[in-house]
Short mmCIF file of C-alpha atoms in Angstrom, two decimals:
data_model
loop_
_atom_site.label_atom_id
_atom_site.label_comp_id
_atom_site.label_asym_id
_atom_site.label_seq_id
_atom_site.Cartn_x
_atom_site.Cartn_y
_atom_site.Cartn_z
CA UNK A 166 -92.24 -59.11 -189.83
CA UNK A 167 -95.73 -60.51 -190.31
CA UNK A 168 -95.18 -60.57 -194.05
CA UNK A 169 -91.97 -62.54 -193.53
CA UNK A 170 -93.76 -65.13 -191.38
CA UNK A 171 -96.53 -65.48 -193.97
CA UNK A 172 -93.95 -65.97 -196.69
CA UNK A 173 -92.18 -68.70 -194.71
CA UNK A 174 -95.52 -70.30 -193.95
CA UNK A 175 -96.33 -70.56 -197.64
CA UNK A 176 -92.83 -71.59 -198.70
CA UNK A 177 -92.29 -74.25 -196.02
CA UNK A 178 -95.91 -75.46 -195.72
CA UNK A 179 -96.15 -74.96 -191.96
CA UNK A 180 -99.96 -74.63 -192.08
CA UNK A 181 -99.90 -71.92 -189.43
CA UNK A 182 -103.22 -70.56 -188.23
CA UNK A 183 -103.83 -66.81 -188.03
CA UNK A 184 -103.41 -66.97 -184.25
CA UNK A 185 -100.11 -68.82 -184.60
CA UNK A 186 -98.81 -66.25 -187.09
CA UNK A 187 -99.70 -63.45 -184.68
CA UNK A 188 -98.04 -65.28 -181.78
CA UNK A 189 -94.81 -65.80 -183.74
CA UNK A 190 -94.75 -62.15 -184.80
CA UNK A 191 -95.36 -60.99 -181.22
CA UNK A 192 -92.57 -63.22 -179.89
CA UNK A 193 -90.19 -62.16 -182.66
CA UNK A 194 -90.84 -58.50 -181.83
CA UNK A 195 -90.18 -59.20 -178.14
CA UNK A 196 -86.93 -60.92 -179.07
CA UNK A 197 -85.93 -57.97 -181.25
CA UNK A 198 -86.45 -55.59 -178.29
CA UNK A 199 -84.53 -57.99 -176.04
CA UNK A 200 -81.54 -57.98 -178.41
CA UNK A 201 -81.50 -54.20 -178.94
CA UNK A 202 -78.87 -53.44 -176.22
CA UNK A 203 -76.35 -55.51 -178.19
CA UNK A 204 -76.54 -53.02 -181.04
CA UNK A 205 -75.87 -50.13 -178.69
CA UNK A 206 -72.38 -51.42 -177.84
CA UNK A 207 -69.29 -49.68 -179.19
CA UNK A 208 -67.63 -52.53 -181.07
CA UNK A 209 -65.03 -50.68 -183.10
CA UNK A 210 -61.93 -52.89 -183.48
CA UNK A 211 -63.60 -55.81 -181.67
CA UNK A 212 -63.22 -59.08 -183.57
CA UNK A 213 -65.90 -61.74 -183.22
CA UNK A 214 -64.78 -64.59 -180.99
CA UNK A 215 -64.47 -67.86 -182.87
CA UNK A 216 -62.67 -70.21 -180.48
CA UNK A 217 -61.66 -70.23 -176.82
CA UNK A 218 -57.99 -69.30 -176.73
CA UNK A 219 -55.48 -71.46 -174.93
CA UNK A 220 -54.87 -68.88 -172.24
CA UNK A 221 -54.49 -69.96 -168.63
CA UNK A 222 -53.85 -68.00 -165.49
CA UNK A 223 -50.14 -67.40 -164.91
CA UNK I 91 -73.89 -113.86 -152.79
CA UNK I 92 -73.45 -110.89 -150.44
CA UNK I 93 -76.30 -108.35 -150.65
CA UNK I 94 -75.18 -105.53 -152.91
CA UNK I 95 -75.71 -101.81 -152.48
CA UNK I 96 -75.82 -100.37 -155.97
CA UNK I 97 -76.78 -96.95 -154.58
CA UNK I 98 -73.48 -96.66 -152.71
CA UNK I 99 -71.42 -97.58 -155.77
CA UNK I 100 -69.10 -95.07 -157.40
CA UNK I 101 -66.60 -95.59 -160.18
CA UNK I 102 -63.81 -95.15 -157.64
CA UNK I 103 -64.93 -97.95 -155.34
CA UNK I 104 -66.22 -100.32 -158.03
CA UNK I 105 -63.16 -100.07 -160.27
CA UNK I 106 -60.88 -101.18 -157.44
CA UNK I 107 -62.87 -104.39 -157.09
CA UNK I 108 -62.98 -104.97 -160.84
CA UNK I 109 -59.23 -104.53 -161.10
CA UNK I 110 -58.59 -106.98 -158.27
CA UNK I 111 -61.10 -109.39 -159.92
CA UNK I 112 -63.30 -109.39 -156.81
CA UNK I 113 -66.16 -108.00 -158.87
CA UNK I 114 -67.21 -109.31 -162.25
CA UNK I 115 -68.20 -106.76 -164.95
CA UNK I 116 -70.84 -109.27 -166.09
CA UNK I 117 -72.42 -109.41 -162.64
CA UNK I 118 -72.18 -105.64 -162.28
CA UNK I 119 -73.82 -105.03 -165.67
CA UNK I 120 -76.62 -107.46 -164.84
CA UNK I 121 -77.31 -105.70 -161.54
CA UNK I 122 -77.67 -102.39 -163.34
CA UNK I 123 -79.82 -103.89 -166.10
CA UNK I 124 -82.15 -105.44 -163.53
CA UNK I 125 -82.41 -102.14 -161.67
CA UNK I 126 -83.18 -100.30 -164.92
CA UNK I 127 -85.94 -102.80 -165.72
CA UNK I 128 -87.44 -102.22 -162.27
CA UNK I 129 -87.18 -98.43 -162.14
CA UNK I 130 -87.19 -97.16 -165.72
CA UNK I 131 -90.95 -97.70 -166.18
CA UNK I 132 -91.38 -95.14 -163.39
CA UNK I 133 -88.52 -92.72 -164.17
CA UNK I 134 -88.33 -92.94 -167.98
CA UNK I 135 -84.62 -92.07 -167.86
CA UNK I 136 -83.67 -94.37 -170.75
CA UNK I 137 -85.26 -94.25 -174.20
CA UNK I 138 -83.20 -97.13 -175.60
CA UNK I 139 -81.71 -99.98 -173.63
CA UNK I 140 -78.81 -101.87 -175.28
CA UNK I 141 -78.99 -104.95 -173.10
CA UNK I 142 -77.60 -107.54 -175.50
CA UNK I 143 -74.66 -105.39 -176.52
CA UNK I 144 -73.93 -104.41 -172.89
CA UNK I 145 -73.88 -108.06 -171.80
CA UNK I 146 -71.54 -108.97 -174.67
CA UNK I 147 -69.22 -106.04 -173.86
CA UNK I 148 -69.22 -106.95 -170.17
CA UNK I 149 -68.27 -110.53 -171.04
CA UNK I 150 -65.44 -109.28 -173.24
CA UNK I 151 -64.24 -106.96 -170.45
CA UNK I 152 -64.29 -109.79 -167.96
CA UNK I 153 -62.28 -112.00 -170.27
CA UNK I 154 -59.68 -109.30 -170.87
CA UNK I 155 -59.31 -108.50 -167.18
CA UNK I 156 -59.01 -112.15 -166.27
CA UNK I 157 -56.12 -112.35 -168.75
CA UNK I 158 -54.39 -109.46 -167.03
CA UNK I 159 -55.30 -106.81 -169.62
CA UNK I 160 -56.95 -104.24 -167.35
CA UNK I 161 -57.42 -101.01 -169.32
CA UNK I 162 -58.01 -98.58 -166.45
CA UNK I 163 -60.68 -97.28 -164.08
CA UNK I 164 -63.50 -97.28 -166.67
CA UNK I 165 -62.95 -100.90 -167.68
CA UNK I 166 -66.21 -102.75 -167.02
CA UNK I 167 -68.02 -99.63 -165.74
CA UNK I 168 -71.70 -99.26 -166.82
CA UNK I 169 -72.47 -95.85 -168.35
CA UNK I 170 -75.23 -94.20 -170.36
CA UNK I 171 -75.24 -91.72 -173.24
CA UNK I 172 -77.66 -88.86 -173.94
CA UNK I 173 -79.63 -89.48 -177.08
CA UNK I 174 -78.08 -86.66 -179.11
CA UNK I 175 -74.61 -88.23 -179.22
CA UNK I 176 -74.37 -90.49 -182.23
CA UNK I 177 -73.84 -94.16 -181.47
CA UNK I 178 -72.89 -96.71 -184.10
CA UNK I 179 -75.68 -99.23 -184.61
CA UNK I 180 -77.82 -97.71 -181.84
CA UNK I 181 -80.87 -95.55 -182.54
CA UNK I 182 -80.17 -91.86 -181.91
CA UNK I 183 -83.30 -89.69 -181.77
CA UNK I 184 -82.13 -86.37 -180.24
CA UNK I 185 -85.51 -86.48 -178.52
CA UNK I 186 -87.16 -85.77 -181.86
CA UNK I 187 -89.76 -87.48 -184.00
CA UNK I 188 -87.74 -86.59 -187.09
CA UNK I 189 -84.92 -88.95 -186.07
CA UNK I 190 -87.12 -91.59 -184.42
CA UNK I 191 -85.74 -94.35 -186.64
CA UNK I 192 -82.20 -93.07 -187.24
CA UNK I 193 -79.39 -95.56 -186.59
CA UNK I 194 -75.99 -93.88 -187.15
CA UNK I 195 -73.09 -95.72 -188.74
CA UNK I 196 -70.42 -94.21 -186.51
CA UNK I 197 -69.73 -93.21 -182.92
CA UNK I 198 -69.17 -89.75 -181.46
CA UNK I 199 -65.51 -89.35 -180.47
CA UNK I 200 -66.50 -89.37 -176.80
CA UNK I 201 -68.34 -92.67 -177.24
CA UNK I 202 -65.37 -94.11 -179.10
CA UNK I 203 -63.06 -93.07 -176.25
CA UNK I 204 -65.35 -94.51 -173.59
CA UNK I 205 -65.45 -97.82 -175.46
CA UNK I 206 -61.67 -97.78 -175.80
CA UNK I 207 -61.43 -97.29 -172.03
CA UNK I 208 -63.59 -100.38 -171.61
CA UNK I 209 -66.82 -98.72 -170.40
CA UNK I 210 -70.06 -100.67 -170.88
CA UNK I 211 -72.82 -98.68 -172.58
CA UNK I 212 -76.20 -99.59 -171.08
CA UNK I 213 -78.30 -97.39 -173.34
CA UNK I 214 -79.39 -93.93 -174.47
CA UNK I 215 -81.05 -91.45 -172.15
CA UNK I 216 -84.11 -89.28 -172.62
CA UNK I 217 -83.79 -85.56 -173.34
CA UNK I 218 -85.76 -82.47 -174.26
CA UNK I 219 -86.89 -82.42 -177.90
CA UNK I 220 -83.80 -81.36 -179.92
CA UNK I 221 -82.20 -80.31 -176.59
CA UNK I 222 -84.27 -77.16 -176.87
CA UNK I 223 -85.44 -76.82 -173.28
CA UNK I 224 -84.78 -77.63 -169.67
CA UNK I 225 -87.57 -79.92 -168.47
CA UNK I 226 -87.23 -83.25 -170.35
CA UNK I 227 -90.97 -83.23 -170.83
CA UNK I 228 -90.79 -84.88 -174.23
CA UNK I 229 -93.88 -85.12 -176.45
CA UNK I 230 -92.60 -88.24 -178.24
CA UNK I 231 -90.65 -90.21 -175.62
CA UNK I 232 -92.48 -89.17 -172.46
CA UNK I 233 -91.49 -87.19 -169.39
CA UNK I 234 -88.48 -88.18 -167.31
CA UNK I 235 -89.26 -87.90 -163.60
CA UNK I 236 -86.98 -86.61 -160.87
CA UNK I 237 -85.85 -89.51 -158.64
CA UNK I 238 -86.19 -87.28 -155.55
CA UNK I 239 -89.87 -86.56 -156.27
CA UNK I 240 -91.66 -88.16 -159.18
CA UNK I 241 -94.02 -85.17 -159.53
CA UNK I 242 -91.05 -82.97 -160.43
CA UNK I 243 -88.92 -82.62 -163.54
CA UNK I 244 -85.26 -83.70 -163.56
CA UNK I 245 -84.26 -80.54 -165.45
CA UNK I 246 -82.74 -80.71 -168.89
CA UNK I 247 -82.04 -81.05 -171.56
CA UNK I 248 -79.90 -83.96 -170.26
CA UNK I 249 -82.66 -84.90 -167.81
CA UNK I 250 -82.53 -88.63 -168.54
CA UNK I 251 -78.79 -88.71 -167.86
CA UNK I 252 -79.11 -86.91 -164.51
CA UNK I 253 -82.07 -89.06 -163.41
CA UNK I 254 -80.17 -92.22 -164.41
CA UNK I 255 -77.10 -91.25 -162.35
CA UNK I 256 -79.14 -90.03 -159.34
CA UNK I 257 -81.23 -93.22 -159.31
CA UNK I 258 -78.15 -95.44 -159.73
CA UNK I 259 -79.18 -96.70 -163.16
CA UNK I 260 -75.56 -96.24 -164.31
CA UNK I 261 -72.32 -94.98 -162.79
CA UNK I 262 -71.79 -92.09 -165.22
CA UNK I 263 -73.56 -90.48 -168.13
CA UNK I 264 -72.51 -88.22 -170.97
CA UNK I 265 -74.76 -85.25 -171.72
CA UNK I 266 -74.54 -82.03 -173.66
CA UNK I 267 -74.61 -78.48 -172.27
CA UNK I 268 -75.42 -75.50 -174.48
CA UNK I 269 -76.99 -73.31 -171.80
CA UNK I 270 -76.68 -75.48 -168.71
CA UNK I 271 -78.15 -78.73 -170.01
CA UNK I 272 -75.76 -80.84 -167.91
CA UNK I 273 -75.44 -78.59 -164.85
CA UNK I 274 -79.15 -77.73 -164.57
CA UNK I 275 -80.31 -81.36 -164.32
CA UNK I 276 -77.30 -82.16 -162.11
CA UNK I 277 -78.51 -79.42 -159.76
CA UNK I 278 -82.15 -80.60 -159.83
CA UNK I 279 -81.18 -84.27 -159.29
CA UNK I 280 -78.32 -83.77 -156.80
CA UNK I 281 -75.54 -85.25 -158.95
CA UNK I 282 -72.21 -83.90 -160.12
CA UNK I 283 -72.42 -82.29 -163.57
CA UNK I 284 -69.43 -80.88 -165.42
CA UNK I 285 -68.88 -79.05 -168.64
CA UNK I 286 -65.17 -78.60 -169.22
CA UNK I 287 -63.57 -75.65 -171.05
CA UNK I 288 -64.97 -75.21 -174.57
CA UNK I 289 -62.74 -77.31 -176.81
CA UNK I 290 -61.44 -79.56 -174.04
CA UNK I 291 -63.79 -82.39 -175.08
CA UNK I 292 -64.44 -83.12 -178.74
CA UNK I 293 -67.96 -82.46 -179.93
CA UNK I 294 -67.61 -84.61 -183.01
CA UNK I 295 -70.72 -86.75 -183.21
CA UNK I 296 -73.30 -84.43 -181.73
CA UNK I 297 -76.61 -84.42 -183.55
CA UNK I 298 -76.60 -81.13 -185.51
CA UNK I 299 -79.29 -78.74 -184.34
CA UNK I 300 -79.02 -79.70 -180.67
CA UNK I 301 -76.56 -77.07 -179.52
CA UNK I 302 -74.72 -75.11 -182.18
CA UNK I 303 -70.98 -74.54 -182.33
CA UNK I 304 -70.01 -71.70 -180.02
CA UNK I 305 -71.57 -72.44 -176.67
CA UNK I 306 -72.33 -76.17 -176.73
CA UNK I 307 -70.19 -78.63 -174.77
CA UNK I 308 -70.30 -82.36 -174.09
CA UNK I 309 -70.50 -82.87 -170.33
CA UNK I 310 -70.28 -85.52 -167.65
CA UNK I 311 -72.71 -86.58 -164.92
CA UNK I 312 -71.46 -88.71 -162.03
CA UNK I 313 -72.10 -89.27 -158.33
CA UNK I 314 -68.81 -87.82 -157.13
CA UNK I 315 -66.18 -85.30 -158.17
CA UNK I 316 -63.48 -87.96 -158.20
CA UNK I 317 -65.52 -90.05 -160.66
CA UNK I 318 -65.94 -86.98 -162.83
CA UNK I 319 -62.17 -86.49 -163.04
CA UNK I 320 -61.81 -90.13 -164.11
CA UNK I 321 -64.32 -89.81 -166.93
CA UNK I 322 -62.91 -86.47 -168.10
CA UNK I 323 -59.39 -87.88 -168.23
CA UNK I 324 -60.65 -90.57 -170.60
CA UNK I 325 -62.65 -88.39 -172.97
CA UNK I 326 -60.67 -85.11 -173.06
CA UNK I 327 -58.14 -84.12 -175.69
CA UNK I 328 -57.70 -82.89 -179.22
CA UNK I 329 -59.73 -84.46 -182.00
CA UNK I 330 -58.95 -83.60 -185.62
CA UNK I 331 -62.60 -84.25 -186.50
CA UNK I 332 -63.72 -81.30 -184.34
CA UNK I 333 -62.10 -78.06 -185.57
CA UNK I 334 -63.06 -76.34 -182.31
CA UNK I 335 -61.36 -78.91 -180.11
CA UNK I 336 -58.25 -77.71 -178.32
CA UNK I 337 -54.68 -78.97 -178.60
CA UNK I 338 -54.04 -77.78 -175.06
CA UNK I 339 -52.41 -80.69 -173.15
CA UNK I 340 -54.64 -82.91 -171.01
CA UNK I 341 -53.25 -82.88 -167.47
CA UNK I 342 -53.84 -85.23 -164.57
CA UNK I 343 -57.11 -83.61 -163.46
CA UNK I 344 -56.98 -85.17 -160.00
CA UNK I 345 -53.43 -83.96 -159.31
CA UNK I 346 -54.56 -81.31 -156.79
CA UNK I 347 -57.40 -83.28 -155.23
CA UNK I 348 -56.76 -83.50 -151.51
CA UNK I 349 -54.41 -80.49 -151.49
CA UNK I 350 -55.23 -77.71 -149.05
CA UNK I 351 -57.42 -74.82 -150.21
CA UNK I 352 -55.48 -72.42 -147.99
CA UNK I 353 -54.56 -69.26 -149.86
CA UNK I 354 -56.98 -69.84 -152.76
CA UNK I 355 -59.64 -67.25 -153.55
CA UNK I 356 -63.25 -67.76 -154.55
CA UNK I 357 -65.32 -65.02 -156.17
CA UNK I 358 -68.97 -64.22 -155.58
CA UNK I 359 -70.63 -62.49 -158.51
CA UNK I 360 -72.73 -59.50 -157.49
CA UNK I 361 -75.73 -57.99 -159.21
CA UNK I 362 -76.73 -60.75 -161.63
CA UNK I 363 -80.25 -62.19 -161.38
CA UNK I 364 -79.95 -61.99 -157.58
CA UNK I 365 -83.66 -61.25 -157.26
CA UNK I 366 -84.54 -64.53 -158.97
CA UNK I 367 -82.67 -66.73 -156.47
CA UNK I 368 -84.99 -68.37 -153.94
CA UNK I 369 -84.38 -67.82 -150.24
CA UNK I 370 -83.56 -71.49 -149.65
CA UNK I 371 -81.03 -71.58 -152.49
CA UNK I 372 -79.42 -68.34 -151.28
CA UNK I 373 -79.09 -69.72 -147.75
CA UNK I 374 -77.47 -72.93 -149.05
CA UNK I 375 -74.98 -70.97 -151.19
CA UNK I 376 -74.11 -68.66 -148.28
CA UNK I 377 -73.54 -71.74 -146.14
CA UNK I 378 -71.32 -73.28 -148.86
CA UNK I 379 -69.32 -70.04 -149.02
CA UNK I 380 -68.84 -70.17 -145.25
CA UNK I 381 -67.61 -73.76 -145.52
CA UNK I 382 -65.13 -72.86 -148.28
CA UNK I 383 -63.90 -70.01 -146.10
CA UNK I 384 -63.48 -72.40 -143.18
CA UNK I 385 -61.40 -74.63 -145.47
CA UNK I 386 -58.94 -71.77 -145.91
CA UNK I 387 -60.27 -69.93 -148.97
CA UNK I 388 -60.66 -66.17 -149.16
CA UNK I 389 -63.92 -64.71 -150.44
CA UNK I 390 -63.80 -61.89 -152.99
CA UNK I 391 -66.87 -60.11 -154.36
CA UNK I 392 -66.76 -58.97 -157.98
CA UNK I 393 -68.95 -57.81 -160.84
CA UNK I 394 -68.74 -57.99 -164.63
CA UNK I 395 -69.56 -54.81 -166.57
CA UNK I 396 -71.48 -56.42 -169.41
CA UNK I 397 -73.06 -59.27 -167.49
CA UNK I 398 -76.54 -58.02 -168.39
CA UNK I 399 -75.84 -58.68 -172.09
CA UNK I 400 -75.09 -62.37 -171.60
CA UNK I 401 -78.70 -63.60 -172.02
CA UNK I 402 -79.00 -61.71 -175.32
CA UNK I 403 -75.64 -63.01 -176.60
CA UNK I 404 -76.63 -66.57 -175.76
CA UNK I 405 -80.09 -66.23 -177.29
CA UNK I 406 -78.77 -65.04 -180.65
CA UNK I 407 -75.83 -67.43 -180.77
CA UNK I 408 -77.71 -70.55 -179.87
CA UNK I 409 -80.91 -69.91 -181.82
CA UNK I 410 -79.14 -68.94 -185.04
CA UNK I 411 -76.59 -71.77 -184.92
CA UNK I 412 -79.32 -74.35 -184.30
CA UNK I 413 -81.77 -73.12 -186.90
CA UNK I 414 -79.14 -73.53 -189.61
CA UNK I 415 -79.27 -77.29 -189.05
CA UNK I 416 -82.97 -77.63 -188.39
CA UNK I 417 -84.25 -75.70 -191.42
CA UNK I 418 -84.07 -78.67 -193.83
CA UNK I 419 -86.06 -80.83 -191.38
CA UNK I 420 -88.58 -78.02 -190.83
CA UNK I 421 -89.08 -77.81 -194.56
CA UNK I 422 -89.39 -81.55 -195.21
CA UNK I 423 -91.18 -82.64 -192.01
CA UNK I 424 -92.77 -79.65 -190.25
CA UNK I 425 -95.39 -81.88 -188.63
CA UNK I 426 -92.70 -83.91 -186.90
CA UNK I 427 -91.80 -80.99 -184.63
CA UNK I 428 -93.90 -80.21 -181.55
CA UNK I 429 -95.94 -77.10 -182.31
CA UNK I 430 -94.41 -74.88 -179.56
CA UNK I 431 -90.89 -75.72 -180.77
CA UNK I 432 -91.79 -75.19 -184.43
CA UNK I 433 -93.15 -71.72 -183.62
CA UNK I 434 -90.02 -70.82 -181.67
CA UNK I 435 -87.82 -72.02 -184.52
CA UNK I 436 -89.75 -69.91 -187.02
CA UNK I 437 -89.10 -66.98 -184.68
CA UNK I 438 -85.38 -67.78 -184.86
CA UNK I 439 -85.51 -67.21 -188.62
CA UNK I 440 -86.47 -63.58 -187.89
CA UNK I 441 -83.14 -62.82 -186.15
CA UNK I 442 -80.99 -60.69 -188.48
CA UNK I 443 -77.55 -61.98 -189.53
CA UNK I 444 -75.98 -58.75 -188.25
CA UNK I 445 -77.21 -59.57 -184.72
CA UNK I 446 -75.32 -62.85 -184.84
CA UNK I 447 -72.02 -61.16 -185.70
CA UNK I 448 -72.64 -58.43 -183.12
CA UNK I 449 -73.24 -61.11 -180.49
CA UNK I 450 -69.89 -62.77 -181.27
CA UNK I 451 -68.15 -59.42 -180.89
CA UNK I 452 -69.84 -58.73 -177.56
CA UNK I 453 -68.95 -62.26 -176.53
CA UNK I 454 -65.27 -61.41 -176.93
CA UNK I 455 -65.66 -58.40 -174.62
CA UNK I 456 -67.39 -60.54 -171.99
CA UNK I 457 -64.74 -63.28 -172.25
CA UNK I 458 -62.00 -60.69 -171.72
CA UNK I 459 -63.81 -59.30 -168.67
CA UNK I 460 -63.93 -62.77 -167.10
CA UNK I 461 -60.31 -63.39 -168.03
CA UNK I 462 -59.35 -60.27 -166.10
CA UNK I 463 -61.36 -61.43 -163.08
CA UNK I 464 -59.44 -64.70 -163.06
CA UNK I 465 -56.15 -62.79 -162.71
CA UNK I 466 -57.20 -62.29 -159.10
CA UNK I 467 -59.33 -65.37 -158.42
CA UNK I 468 -59.03 -69.14 -158.49
CA UNK I 469 -62.71 -70.03 -158.86
CA UNK I 470 -66.12 -68.38 -159.02
CA UNK I 471 -68.97 -69.73 -156.90
CA UNK I 472 -72.65 -69.30 -157.84
CA UNK I 473 -75.92 -71.16 -157.44
CA UNK I 474 -76.26 -73.59 -160.36
CA UNK I 475 -79.96 -72.85 -160.60
CA UNK I 476 -81.89 -70.12 -158.79
CA UNK I 477 -84.61 -72.58 -157.79
CA UNK I 478 -84.94 -76.29 -157.03
CA UNK I 479 -86.73 -78.63 -159.44
CA UNK I 480 -90.22 -77.38 -160.31
CA UNK I 481 -93.17 -79.75 -160.65
CA UNK I 482 -94.20 -81.15 -164.03
CA UNK I 483 -97.43 -79.22 -163.65
CA UNK I 484 -95.63 -75.91 -163.00
CA UNK I 485 -93.53 -76.48 -166.12
CA UNK I 486 -96.64 -77.12 -168.19
CA UNK I 487 -98.20 -73.91 -166.87
CA UNK I 488 -94.96 -71.97 -167.40
CA UNK I 489 -94.77 -70.44 -163.93
CA UNK I 490 -93.20 -71.30 -160.62
CA UNK I 491 -93.82 -69.77 -157.23
CA UNK I 492 -90.64 -68.52 -155.57
CA UNK I 493 -90.98 -67.17 -152.03
CA UNK I 494 -94.56 -66.09 -152.71
CA UNK I 495 -93.79 -64.55 -156.12
CA UNK I 496 -94.98 -66.01 -159.41
CA UNK I 497 -92.01 -66.15 -161.84
CA UNK I 498 -92.07 -67.16 -165.52
CA UNK I 499 -89.96 -70.24 -166.24
CA UNK I 500 -89.41 -69.29 -169.89
CA UNK I 501 -89.35 -65.50 -170.33
CA UNK I 502 -87.98 -63.86 -173.50
CA UNK I 503 -84.35 -64.94 -173.86
CA UNK I 504 -82.96 -67.55 -171.50
CA UNK I 505 -85.04 -69.70 -169.15
CA UNK I 506 -85.07 -69.23 -165.38
CA UNK I 507 -83.25 -72.54 -164.85
CA UNK I 508 -80.24 -71.43 -166.90
CA UNK I 509 -79.60 -67.88 -165.70
CA UNK I 510 -76.49 -68.89 -163.76
CA UNK I 511 -75.18 -71.54 -166.14
CA UNK I 512 -75.42 -69.59 -169.42
CA UNK I 513 -72.56 -67.15 -168.62
CA UNK I 514 -70.12 -70.06 -168.73
CA UNK I 515 -71.46 -71.32 -172.04
CA UNK I 516 -70.95 -67.87 -173.50
CA UNK I 517 -67.41 -67.66 -172.09
CA UNK I 518 -66.54 -71.35 -172.45
CA UNK I 519 -65.16 -71.46 -168.90
CA UNK I 520 -65.13 -74.85 -167.11
CA UNK I 521 -67.94 -75.25 -164.58
CA UNK I 522 -69.17 -78.02 -162.32
CA UNK I 523 -72.37 -78.39 -160.32
CA UNK I 524 -72.53 -80.40 -157.11
CA UNK I 525 -75.06 -80.78 -154.33
CA UNK I 526 -74.88 -78.20 -151.54
CA UNK I 527 -78.00 -79.01 -149.55
CA UNK I 528 -81.71 -79.73 -149.77
CA UNK I 529 -84.83 -77.59 -149.75
CA UNK I 530 -87.54 -77.93 -147.11
CA UNK I 531 -89.35 -80.20 -149.60
CA UNK I 532 -86.31 -82.46 -149.81
CA UNK I 533 -85.13 -81.34 -153.26
CA UNK I 534 -81.38 -80.99 -154.02
CA UNK I 535 -79.76 -77.57 -154.36
CA UNK I 536 -76.81 -77.11 -156.72
CA UNK I 537 -73.58 -75.19 -156.16
CA UNK I 538 -71.67 -74.15 -159.27
CA UNK I 539 -67.88 -73.81 -159.18
CA UNK I 540 -66.23 -72.19 -162.20
CA UNK I 541 -62.56 -71.98 -163.12
CA UNK I 542 -60.35 -70.15 -165.58
CA UNK I 543 -59.89 -71.56 -169.08
CA UNK I 544 -58.40 -75.07 -168.99
CA UNK I 545 -58.22 -74.93 -165.17
CA UNK I 546 -60.47 -77.95 -164.57
CA UNK I 547 -57.92 -79.28 -162.07
CA UNK I 548 -58.46 -76.27 -159.81
CA UNK I 549 -62.25 -76.62 -160.12
CA UNK I 550 -61.99 -80.29 -159.08
CA UNK I 551 -59.68 -79.45 -156.17
CA UNK I 552 -62.14 -76.96 -154.68
CA UNK I 553 -65.24 -79.01 -155.52
CA UNK I 554 -63.81 -82.21 -154.03
CA UNK I 555 -62.76 -80.45 -150.82
CA UNK I 556 -66.25 -78.98 -150.49
CA UNK I 557 -67.96 -82.27 -151.35
CA UNK I 558 -66.01 -84.22 -148.72
CA UNK I 559 -66.41 -81.57 -146.03
CA UNK I 560 -70.15 -81.05 -146.64
CA UNK I 561 -71.06 -84.71 -147.13
CA UNK I 562 -74.27 -84.09 -149.10
CA UNK I 563 -73.22 -86.58 -151.77
CA UNK I 564 -73.93 -89.44 -149.36
CA UNK I 565 -77.67 -88.76 -149.46
CA UNK I 566 -79.57 -90.82 -152.06
CA UNK I 567 -83.15 -90.69 -153.30
CA UNK I 568 -85.35 -93.47 -151.95
CA UNK I 569 -86.35 -95.59 -154.93
#
């Protein structure tokens, strides 16, 4: 992940300091852990939702 | 001239007088403009005031009404617009430095519809930078203060809109709500704040990068539930320019207002962030539940199996959808983003594409779980925010003290102020916040009432009955 941040830094010209790079990597790793339970779901046959359907309570 | 009480004005009572020509839209607009000039230097609710245009529009409204061409209850009513809705010929910054000089050449559909209804736009309201947070501490346009206590934030990201309504600097404001950005500031400032069902109100004309597609909504801030129904009636409905807008018919939202609540059921969600709710907020919500019960409603407790995944779903959805729009700006003008936001946005680029698709699949499961709940319920009742408005200083430090515990305001994922609003961004369900009491420090507490898809009428029925029975809406900040 650190390599990816360094690459973006060079490509986009963010001028990130070493401390900032480390902070972004740390936060990205925390986010990755936070999102992990999503990948543990059984999603066979589940379509992504794209729009709220026009269903109302009968 | 009789002394006027702007603070007691609502759309409902003002529009009657405008219609009967007892009140002039020009006079009304001038009163509001004078009040803004007096109070905005303290509150910083508006970032752009459109005085000349407002006066001209008010004159035109007056002329039309005097000729018998009254358009309806928004004709001649002074309103404000959050600064991430595009406005033709009016600077639209989205709270960013990048767009500091941008003057769009068209109006958002909602703005177009408000103008068509005869509303008078007083100006654009302050917001969190790119709508990316909930404090309205803005590095470029200053901090908006909470009218109930100037040391505290108004919430956000539509903080300027909520402060403007609470301080009577307009009679209604349009905001946007991607994680609670209308309901959170409504809760902190003691106003009504609604986001309707996803698709009910066109989002054409939002500034890209301030909300995404899936969970963002345009919302309404007013002083009363009845006023909220009036504004929604005028801005709701299909718009071919927004592919996500719904063709579902727009009903008379106030049809059931005043009808008995007897036989209706309200649900209390168990086991979701309960430990984060402050004692004072919990007491106020319990009291509100007792009042709803006394009005004839039955209380039902329920839980949602995958509730714990909602913060993750929202985090992925919102961050990925926003970064898509912000990347070009980050590349061309990285120094025109505040450093904390820039770092967070770079972090968003690390989220894998597969996580985004997974989140949309999990979102469907969660939506279906809520749909099932609504087979047996009319509305859900929750706190809007687990705490009352924190101080500006607490927000800058990142922590707030809740009942003797130090709690992070912005942990990984969603912020503390949006824990109870986010579920209804993820599901798209209609939700309103209204005042249900005050803390020992005199800060408003918000009650959130949520309905089934496209059931805004039911939400308004319950919210209005509560509002009138509880009477909190009559209390105003001393300005």
